[in-house]
Amino acid sequence: MAKGYDRSRSASSPGHAAPTAQELRDAIDSGLTGDKVAFPDPAASPLGTDDEAAGTSDSPPRVATAFRQEVRTHAASAVRIRPLSPNIQIYRPQLTSVLSIANRITGMLLSVGAVVLVVWLIAGASGPHAYAAVRGAVASWIGQIMLFGFTFAFFLHLCGGIRHLVWDTVHGFELRSIYIGGWVVVAASVLLTVTAWIGSLFVGG
Amino acid sequence: MDRHVTRSALARAIGLGSAKSGFEHWWAERVSAIALVPLTLWFAAVLIAHTSGDYAAFIAWLRNPLAAILMILLLIALFHHTALGLQVVIEDYVHTGIKLVVIVAVRLGCFALATAGIVATLGIAFSGWAGAP
């Protein structure tokens, strides 16, 4: 938008009932929201970008909520309240953001899996009884459910990590590529998880 | 503090991010990630093949020097990557004074776990070498 944003009109709330996502972006870009926070995850696209590209813009009430959250002014002192970027509470989950946080969650889960790996090795070094105890725990139904979860978390983190490595080569940043890559990660993770378990049933017995 | 003013924009930019550091962390995370791709896939394949393996089969597998070497490499890369990744998560979500304590605890814990895993692997690997036929 070429013309500057009218600050006086929307210091505490949008001057009119239904601001558009474009108006909110302009407010953020013009510094009205106090600051712009550097946010290095390429998977997180700016407000509304994905929705507009998909032809499903955010509803006016949702944008109005986002506007109130972003462009807040302290009632008594007229000091702008710094926004909390990226404001995940008010944005509808989408493939990009869900995969971004999933990469973190699976990473934390796999940290637990790494501890289990060490326990398994120590049990093996300790002797047959300790090894049998760990094997028994893993073979139990709750152990198998956890192992299945670890398998999926592993493949999702692996595929998501490879996607990040591709981004590191400065490729695949177009919105279309990001969505294709995202769905490839999801499909590959499901496929690899199922293949691994079917494979273990057939090969390992 | 005057350095910030007197230096040219280019001089300030070269080699320095907004936080003056971070590249080393980012790079180490990538290098460990690249190492983990083949290592974890190898390990997953081993698990799939050894699902029904009993204790004797497990010991026999780790007595293979190649398996022991790959397992140790996996442990090093895995816990390096884990420490780096968890540090970022902690820095993003923990903002109280306990942050530094948690980061140090995670780092030391990863060192300890990696060492324990390596010693266990070596213990099993060498147990076969002395009296091997």
Short mmCIF file of C-alpha atoms in Angstrom, two decimals:
data_model
loop_
_atom_site.label_atom_id
_atom_site.label_comp_id
_atom_site.label_asym_id
_atom_site.label_seq_id
_atom_site.Cartn_x
_atom_site.Cartn_y
_atom_site.Cartn_z
CA MET A 1 0.00 0.00 0.00
CA ALA A 2 1.54 3.27 -1.10
CA LYS A 3 0.08 5.71 1.36
CA GLY A 4 1.12 5.71 4.98
CA TYR A 5 -1.05 4.23 7.62
CA ASP A 6 -3.17 6.62 9.67
CA ARG A 7 -1.79 6.14 13.14
CA SER A 8 -4.15 8.41 15.01
CA ARG A 9 -7.12 6.55 13.72
CA SER A 10 -6.01 3.14 14.89
CA ALA A 11 -3.82 3.65 17.88
CA SER A 12 -5.82 1.29 20.06
CA SER A 13 -8.25 -0.36 17.69
CA PRO A 14 -9.00 -0.35 13.99
CA GLY A 15 -10.87 2.77 12.97
CA HIS A 16 -13.44 0.68 11.29
CA ALA A 17 -15.00 -2.58 12.30
CA ALA A 18 -13.37 -4.89 9.80
CA PRO A 19 -9.73 -4.17 8.92
CA THR A 20 -8.29 -6.32 6.18
CA ALA A 21 -5.22 -8.52 6.49
CA GLN A 22 -3.47 -6.03 4.15
CA GLU A 23 -4.19 -3.17 6.55
CA LEU A 24 -2.81 -5.18 9.44
CA ARG A 25 0.32 -6.07 7.46
CA ASP A 26 0.79 -2.38 6.67
CA ALA A 27 0.37 -1.52 10.33
CA ILE A 28 3.04 -4.05 11.26
CA ASP A 29 5.39 -3.01 8.44
CA SER A 30 5.07 0.68 9.27
CA GLY A 31 6.17 0.06 12.84
CA LEU A 32 2.80 0.72 14.35
CA THR A 33 2.93 -2.48 16.35
CA GLY A 34 6.08 -1.42 18.15
CA ASP A 35 8.63 -3.66 16.54
CA LYS A 36 9.16 -6.39 14.04
CA VAL A 37 10.72 -9.47 15.53
CA ALA A 38 13.26 -11.34 13.46
CA PHE A 39 11.93 -14.85 12.97
CA PRO A 40 14.27 -17.08 11.00
CA ASP A 41 11.99 -20.04 10.17
CA PRO A 42 11.26 -19.95 6.42
CA ALA A 43 8.34 -22.28 7.06
CA ALA A 44 6.47 -19.50 8.81
CA SER A 45 5.03 -17.24 6.16
CA PRO A 46 3.61 -13.82 6.91
CA LEU A 47 0.10 -13.30 8.12
CA GLY A 48 -2.51 -14.39 5.64
CA THR A 49 -0.05 -15.19 2.84
CA ASP A 50 -0.93 -18.84 2.56
CA ASP A 51 -4.62 -18.28 2.97
CA GLU A 52 -4.77 -15.62 0.31
CA ALA A 53 -2.73 -17.74 -2.10
CA ALA A 54 -5.17 -20.55 -1.49
CA GLY A 55 -8.11 -18.22 -2.11
CA THR A 56 -9.41 -18.52 1.45
CA SER A 57 -8.65 -15.27 3.21
CA ASP A 58 -9.04 -15.04 6.95
CA SER A 59 -12.50 -14.02 8.07
CA PRO A 60 -12.99 -10.36 9.11
CA PRO A 61 -13.56 -11.23 12.80
CA ARG A 62 -10.33 -13.20 12.85
CA VAL A 63 -8.37 -10.34 11.29
CA ALA A 64 -10.01 -7.90 13.70
CA THR A 65 -8.84 -10.09 16.59
CA ALA A 66 -5.33 -10.17 15.15
CA PHE A 67 -5.45 -6.40 14.75
CA ARG A 68 -6.44 -5.85 18.37
CA GLN A 69 -3.65 -8.20 19.47
CA GLU A 70 -1.00 -6.52 17.35
CA VAL A 71 -1.91 -2.86 17.56
CA ARG A 72 -2.44 -2.47 21.26
CA THR A 73 -1.85 0.65 23.26
CA HIS A 74 -1.68 0.84 27.01
CA ALA A 75 -4.83 2.70 27.99
CA ALA A 76 -3.32 5.00 30.65
CA SER A 77 0.14 5.82 29.28
CA ALA A 78 -0.47 5.63 25.52
CA VAL A 79 2.62 3.41 25.34
CA ARG A 80 2.39 0.76 22.71
CA ILE A 81 2.48 -2.76 24.04
CA ARG A 82 5.09 -4.81 22.24
CA PRO A 83 3.55 -7.60 20.22
CA LEU A 84 4.39 -11.23 20.85
CA SER A 85 5.64 -12.54 17.54
CA PRO A 86 4.72 -14.83 15.86
CA ASN A 87 1.43 -14.63 17.76
CA ILE A 88 0.57 -18.26 17.27
CA GLN A 89 -2.47 -18.09 19.50
CA ILE A 90 -4.56 -16.19 16.98
CA TYR A 91 -3.56 -17.79 13.69
CA ARG A 92 -5.26 -20.81 12.26
CA PRO A 93 -2.88 -23.77 12.03
CA GLN A 94 -1.69 -24.45 8.48
CA LEU A 95 0.66 -27.01 6.97
CA THR A 96 3.68 -24.71 7.18
CA SER A 97 3.29 -23.80 10.83
CA VAL A 98 2.18 -27.29 11.89
CA LEU A 99 5.25 -28.92 10.29
CA SER A 100 7.49 -26.25 11.79
CA ILE A 101 6.35 -26.95 15.35
CA ALA A 102 6.15 -30.70 14.62
CA ASN A 103 9.87 -30.65 13.82
CA ARG A 104 10.51 -29.28 17.30
CA ILE A 105 8.12 -31.61 19.08
CA THR A 106 9.52 -34.68 17.31
CA GLY A 107 13.03 -33.46 18.10
CA MET A 108 12.19 -33.35 21.80
CA LEU A 109 10.53 -36.78 21.63
CA LEU A 110 13.59 -38.22 19.89
CA SER A 111 15.75 -36.83 22.72
CA VAL A 112 13.85 -39.21 24.97
CA GLY A 113 14.39 -41.94 22.38
CA ALA A 114 18.13 -41.24 22.51
CA VAL A 115 18.07 -41.90 26.27
CA VAL A 116 16.25 -45.20 25.62
CA LEU A 117 18.99 -46.12 23.12
CA VAL A 118 21.68 -45.62 25.75
CA VAL A 119 19.65 -47.60 28.33
CA TRP A 120 19.38 -50.41 25.78
CA LEU A 121 23.16 -50.41 25.15
CA ILE A 122 24.01 -50.33 28.86
CA ALA A 123 21.56 -53.17 29.48
CA GLY A 124 23.24 -55.14 26.71
CA ALA A 125 26.66 -54.52 28.24
CA SER A 126 25.37 -55.46 31.70
CA GLY A 127 24.30 -58.97 30.75
CA PRO A 128 21.43 -61.15 29.58
CA HIS A 129 19.08 -60.37 32.48
CA ALA A 130 19.22 -56.60 32.12
CA TYR A 131 18.90 -56.98 28.34
CA ALA A 132 15.87 -59.24 28.73
CA ALA A 133 14.23 -56.70 31.05
CA VAL A 134 14.62 -53.89 28.48
CA ARG A 135 13.47 -56.19 25.67
CA GLY A 136 10.44 -57.12 27.74
CA ALA A 137 9.56 -53.48 28.33
CA VAL A 138 9.90 -52.68 24.63
CA ALA A 139 7.90 -55.78 23.66
CA SER A 140 4.99 -54.86 25.96
CA TRP A 141 1.98 -53.27 24.29
CA ILE A 142 2.74 -49.85 25.79
CA GLY A 143 6.37 -50.24 24.70
CA GLN A 144 5.25 -51.12 21.19
CA ILE A 145 2.93 -48.08 21.03
CA MET A 146 5.80 -45.86 22.16
CA LEU A 147 8.15 -47.50 19.66
CA PHE A 148 5.61 -46.86 16.90
CA GLY A 149 5.41 -43.23 17.99
CA PHE A 150 9.18 -42.95 18.03
CA THR A 151 9.30 -44.48 14.54
CA PHE A 152 6.91 -41.89 13.14
CA ALA A 153 8.62 -39.06 15.05
CA PHE A 154 11.97 -40.23 13.67
CA PHE A 155 10.85 -40.29 10.05
CA LEU A 156 9.01 -36.97 10.35
CA HIS A 157 12.08 -35.32 11.89
CA LEU A 158 14.34 -36.97 9.31
CA CYS A 159 12.23 -35.88 6.33
CA GLY A 160 11.60 -32.44 7.85
CA GLY A 161 15.34 -32.11 8.50
CA ILE A 162 16.18 -33.00 4.90
CA ARG A 163 13.63 -30.34 3.84
CA HIS A 164 15.51 -27.84 6.00
CA LEU A 165 18.82 -28.88 4.41
CA VAL A 166 17.29 -28.25 0.99
CA TRP A 167 16.21 -24.79 2.17
CA ASP A 168 19.79 -24.22 3.36
CA THR A 169 20.89 -24.50 -0.27
CA VAL A 170 18.50 -21.60 -1.02
CA HIS A 171 16.07 -23.74 -2.97
CA GLY A 172 12.36 -24.34 -2.64
CA PHE A 173 11.22 -21.09 -1.06
CA GLU A 174 8.34 -20.47 -3.45
CA LEU A 175 5.00 -20.92 -1.73
CA ARG A 176 4.10 -23.76 -4.07
CA SER A 177 7.40 -25.56 -3.42
CA ILE A 178 6.99 -25.13 0.31
CA TYR A 179 3.56 -26.75 0.21
CA ILE A 180 4.65 -29.55 -2.13
CA GLY A 181 7.67 -30.22 0.06
CA GLY A 182 5.48 -30.18 3.16
CA TRP A 183 3.07 -32.76 1.82
CA VAL A 184 5.98 -34.89 0.54
CA VAL A 185 7.38 -34.87 4.08
CA VAL A 186 4.03 -35.96 5.55
CA ALA A 187 3.45 -38.69 2.93
CA ALA A 188 7.04 -39.99 3.11
CA SER A 189 6.94 -40.13 6.91
CA VAL A 190 3.72 -42.14 6.95
CA LEU A 191 4.96 -44.42 4.18
CA LEU A 192 8.36 -45.02 5.80
CA THR A 193 6.78 -45.70 9.20
CA VAL A 194 4.36 -48.26 7.76
CA THR A 195 7.11 -49.82 5.62
CA ALA A 196 9.46 -50.10 8.59
CA TRP A 197 6.87 -51.88 10.72
CA ILE A 198 5.68 -54.19 7.98
CA GLY A 199 9.34 -54.88 7.17
CA SER A 200 10.14 -55.71 10.78
CA LEU A 201 7.19 -58.11 10.93
CA PHE A 202 8.31 -59.93 7.80
CA VAL A 203 12.09 -59.79 8.14
CA GLY A 204 12.47 -59.93 11.91
CA GLY A 205 9.49 -62.22 12.50
CA MET B 1 29.92 1.43 22.39
CA ASP B 2 31.37 3.98 19.98
CA ARG B 3 32.57 1.14 17.81
CA HIS B 4 29.00 0.65 16.75
CA VAL B 5 28.84 4.20 15.48
CA THR B 6 32.27 4.66 13.94
CA ARG B 7 32.53 1.46 11.98
CA SER B 8 31.06 1.32 8.52
CA ALA B 9 27.89 -0.60 7.90
CA LEU B 10 29.86 -3.17 5.91
CA ALA B 11 32.44 -3.62 8.66
CA ARG B 12 29.68 -4.25 11.13
CA ALA B 13 27.98 -6.73 8.86
CA ILE B 14 30.93 -8.89 7.86
CA GLY B 15 31.18 -11.98 10.00
CA LEU B 16 28.68 -10.71 12.49
CA GLY B 17 25.04 -11.59 12.65
CA SER B 18 22.56 -9.52 14.57
CA ALA B 19 23.64 -11.39 17.68
CA LYS B 20 27.38 -11.45 16.78
CA SER B 21 27.29 -15.23 16.91
CA GLY B 22 25.11 -18.12 15.95
CA PHE B 23 26.70 -19.35 12.77
CA GLU B 24 28.81 -21.94 14.57
CA HIS B 25 25.73 -23.36 16.27
CA TRP B 26 23.77 -23.39 13.04
CA TRP B 27 26.63 -25.02 11.15
CA ALA B 28 27.23 -27.72 13.79
CA GLU B 29 23.52 -28.52 13.73
CA ARG B 30 23.66 -29.01 9.96
CA VAL B 31 26.86 -31.07 9.97
CA SER B 32 25.50 -33.38 12.68
CA ALA B 33 22.20 -33.60 10.77
CA ILE B 34 23.99 -34.66 7.59
CA ALA B 35 25.92 -37.31 9.55
CA LEU B 36 22.71 -38.55 11.17
CA VAL B 37 20.89 -39.20 7.87
CA PRO B 38 22.90 -42.33 6.92
CA LEU B 39 23.67 -43.33 10.51
CA THR B 40 20.05 -43.34 11.70
CA LEU B 41 18.85 -45.07 8.51
CA TRP B 42 21.50 -47.76 9.09
CA PHE B 43 20.35 -48.13 12.68
CA ALA B 44 16.68 -48.32 11.67
CA ALA B 45 17.53 -51.03 9.12
CA VAL B 46 19.43 -52.97 11.81
CA LEU B 47 16.48 -52.75 14.20
CA ILE B 48 14.10 -53.95 11.50
CA ALA B 49 16.38 -56.90 10.70
CA HIS B 50 16.99 -57.82 14.36
CA THR B 51 13.46 -57.50 15.73
CA SER B 52 13.45 -61.07 17.01
CA GLY B 53 17.14 -61.14 17.91
CA ASP B 54 17.91 -62.49 21.37
CA TYR B 55 20.79 -61.49 23.63
CA ALA B 56 23.37 -63.67 21.88
CA ALA B 57 22.43 -62.23 18.49
CA PHE B 58 22.62 -58.67 19.83
CA ILE B 59 26.09 -59.25 21.32
CA ALA B 60 27.31 -60.97 18.17
CA TRP B 61 26.08 -58.02 16.10
CA LEU B 62 27.90 -55.36 18.19
CA ARG B 63 31.10 -57.44 18.24
CA ASN B 64 31.37 -56.72 14.56
CA PRO B 65 33.86 -53.81 14.44
CA LEU B 66 31.93 -52.02 11.69
CA ALA B 67 28.72 -52.14 13.74
CA ALA B 68 30.55 -50.87 16.83
CA ILE B 69 32.18 -48.03 14.88
CA LEU B 70 28.89 -46.96 13.31
CA MET B 71 27.12 -47.17 16.69
CA ILE B 72 29.75 -44.92 18.31
CA LEU B 73 29.54 -42.44 15.42
CA LEU B 74 25.76 -42.50 15.77
CA LEU B 75 25.99 -41.75 19.50
CA ILE B 76 28.39 -38.84 18.96
CA ALA B 77 26.34 -37.25 16.16
CA LEU B 78 23.03 -37.97 17.88
CA PHE B 79 23.89 -36.39 21.22
CA HIS B 80 25.71 -33.46 19.63
CA HIS B 81 22.62 -32.77 17.53
CA THR B 82 20.34 -33.31 20.55
CA ALA B 83 22.28 -30.84 22.71
CA LEU B 84 22.22 -28.20 19.96
CA GLY B 85 18.53 -28.68 19.19
CA LEU B 86 17.37 -28.68 22.80
CA GLN B 87 19.43 -25.56 23.46
CA VAL B 88 17.48 -23.67 20.81
CA VAL B 89 14.17 -24.86 22.25
CA ILE B 90 15.24 -23.79 25.74
CA GLU B 91 16.44 -20.40 24.54
CA ASP B 92 13.13 -19.82 22.79
CA TYR B 93 10.78 -20.81 25.60
CA VAL B 94 12.64 -20.40 28.90
CA HIS B 95 13.16 -16.75 29.79
CA THR B 96 13.79 -16.87 33.51
CA GLY B 97 17.09 -17.15 35.33
CA ILE B 98 16.87 -20.92 35.18
CA LYS B 99 17.58 -20.84 31.43
CA LEU B 100 21.36 -21.05 31.74
CA VAL B 101 21.08 -23.81 34.33
CA VAL B 102 18.85 -25.88 32.05
CA ILE B 103 21.12 -25.37 29.02
CA VAL B 104 24.19 -26.44 31.01
CA ALA B 105 22.32 -29.42 32.46
CA VAL B 106 21.18 -30.54 28.99
CA ARG B 107 24.68 -30.13 27.56
CA LEU B 108 26.31 -32.08 30.40
CA GLY B 109 23.56 -34.71 30.30
CA CYS B 110 24.15 -35.25 26.58
CA PHE B 111 27.90 -35.60 27.19
CA ALA B 112 27.26 -38.12 29.96
CA LEU B 113 24.74 -40.15 27.93
CA ALA B 114 26.97 -40.23 24.86
CA THR B 115 29.92 -41.37 26.98
CA ALA B 116 27.84 -44.04 28.69
CA GLY B 117 26.59 -45.32 25.34
CA ILE B 118 30.09 -45.39 23.87
CA VAL B 119 31.54 -47.23 26.88
CA ALA B 120 28.70 -49.78 26.73
CA THR B 121 29.29 -50.27 23.01
CA LEU B 122 33.04 -50.69 23.50
CA GLY B 123 32.44 -53.06 26.39
CA ILE B 124 30.35 -55.33 24.20
CA ALA B 125 32.63 -54.94 21.17
CA PHE B 126 35.83 -55.78 23.07
CA SER B 127 34.25 -58.58 25.06
CA GLY B 128 34.57 -60.77 22.01
CA TRP B 129 38.05 -59.77 20.89
CA ALA B 130 40.23 -61.14 23.67
CA GLY B 131 39.04 -64.70 23.47
CA ALA B 132 37.74 -64.71 19.94
CA PRO B 133 38.37 -67.93 18.08
#
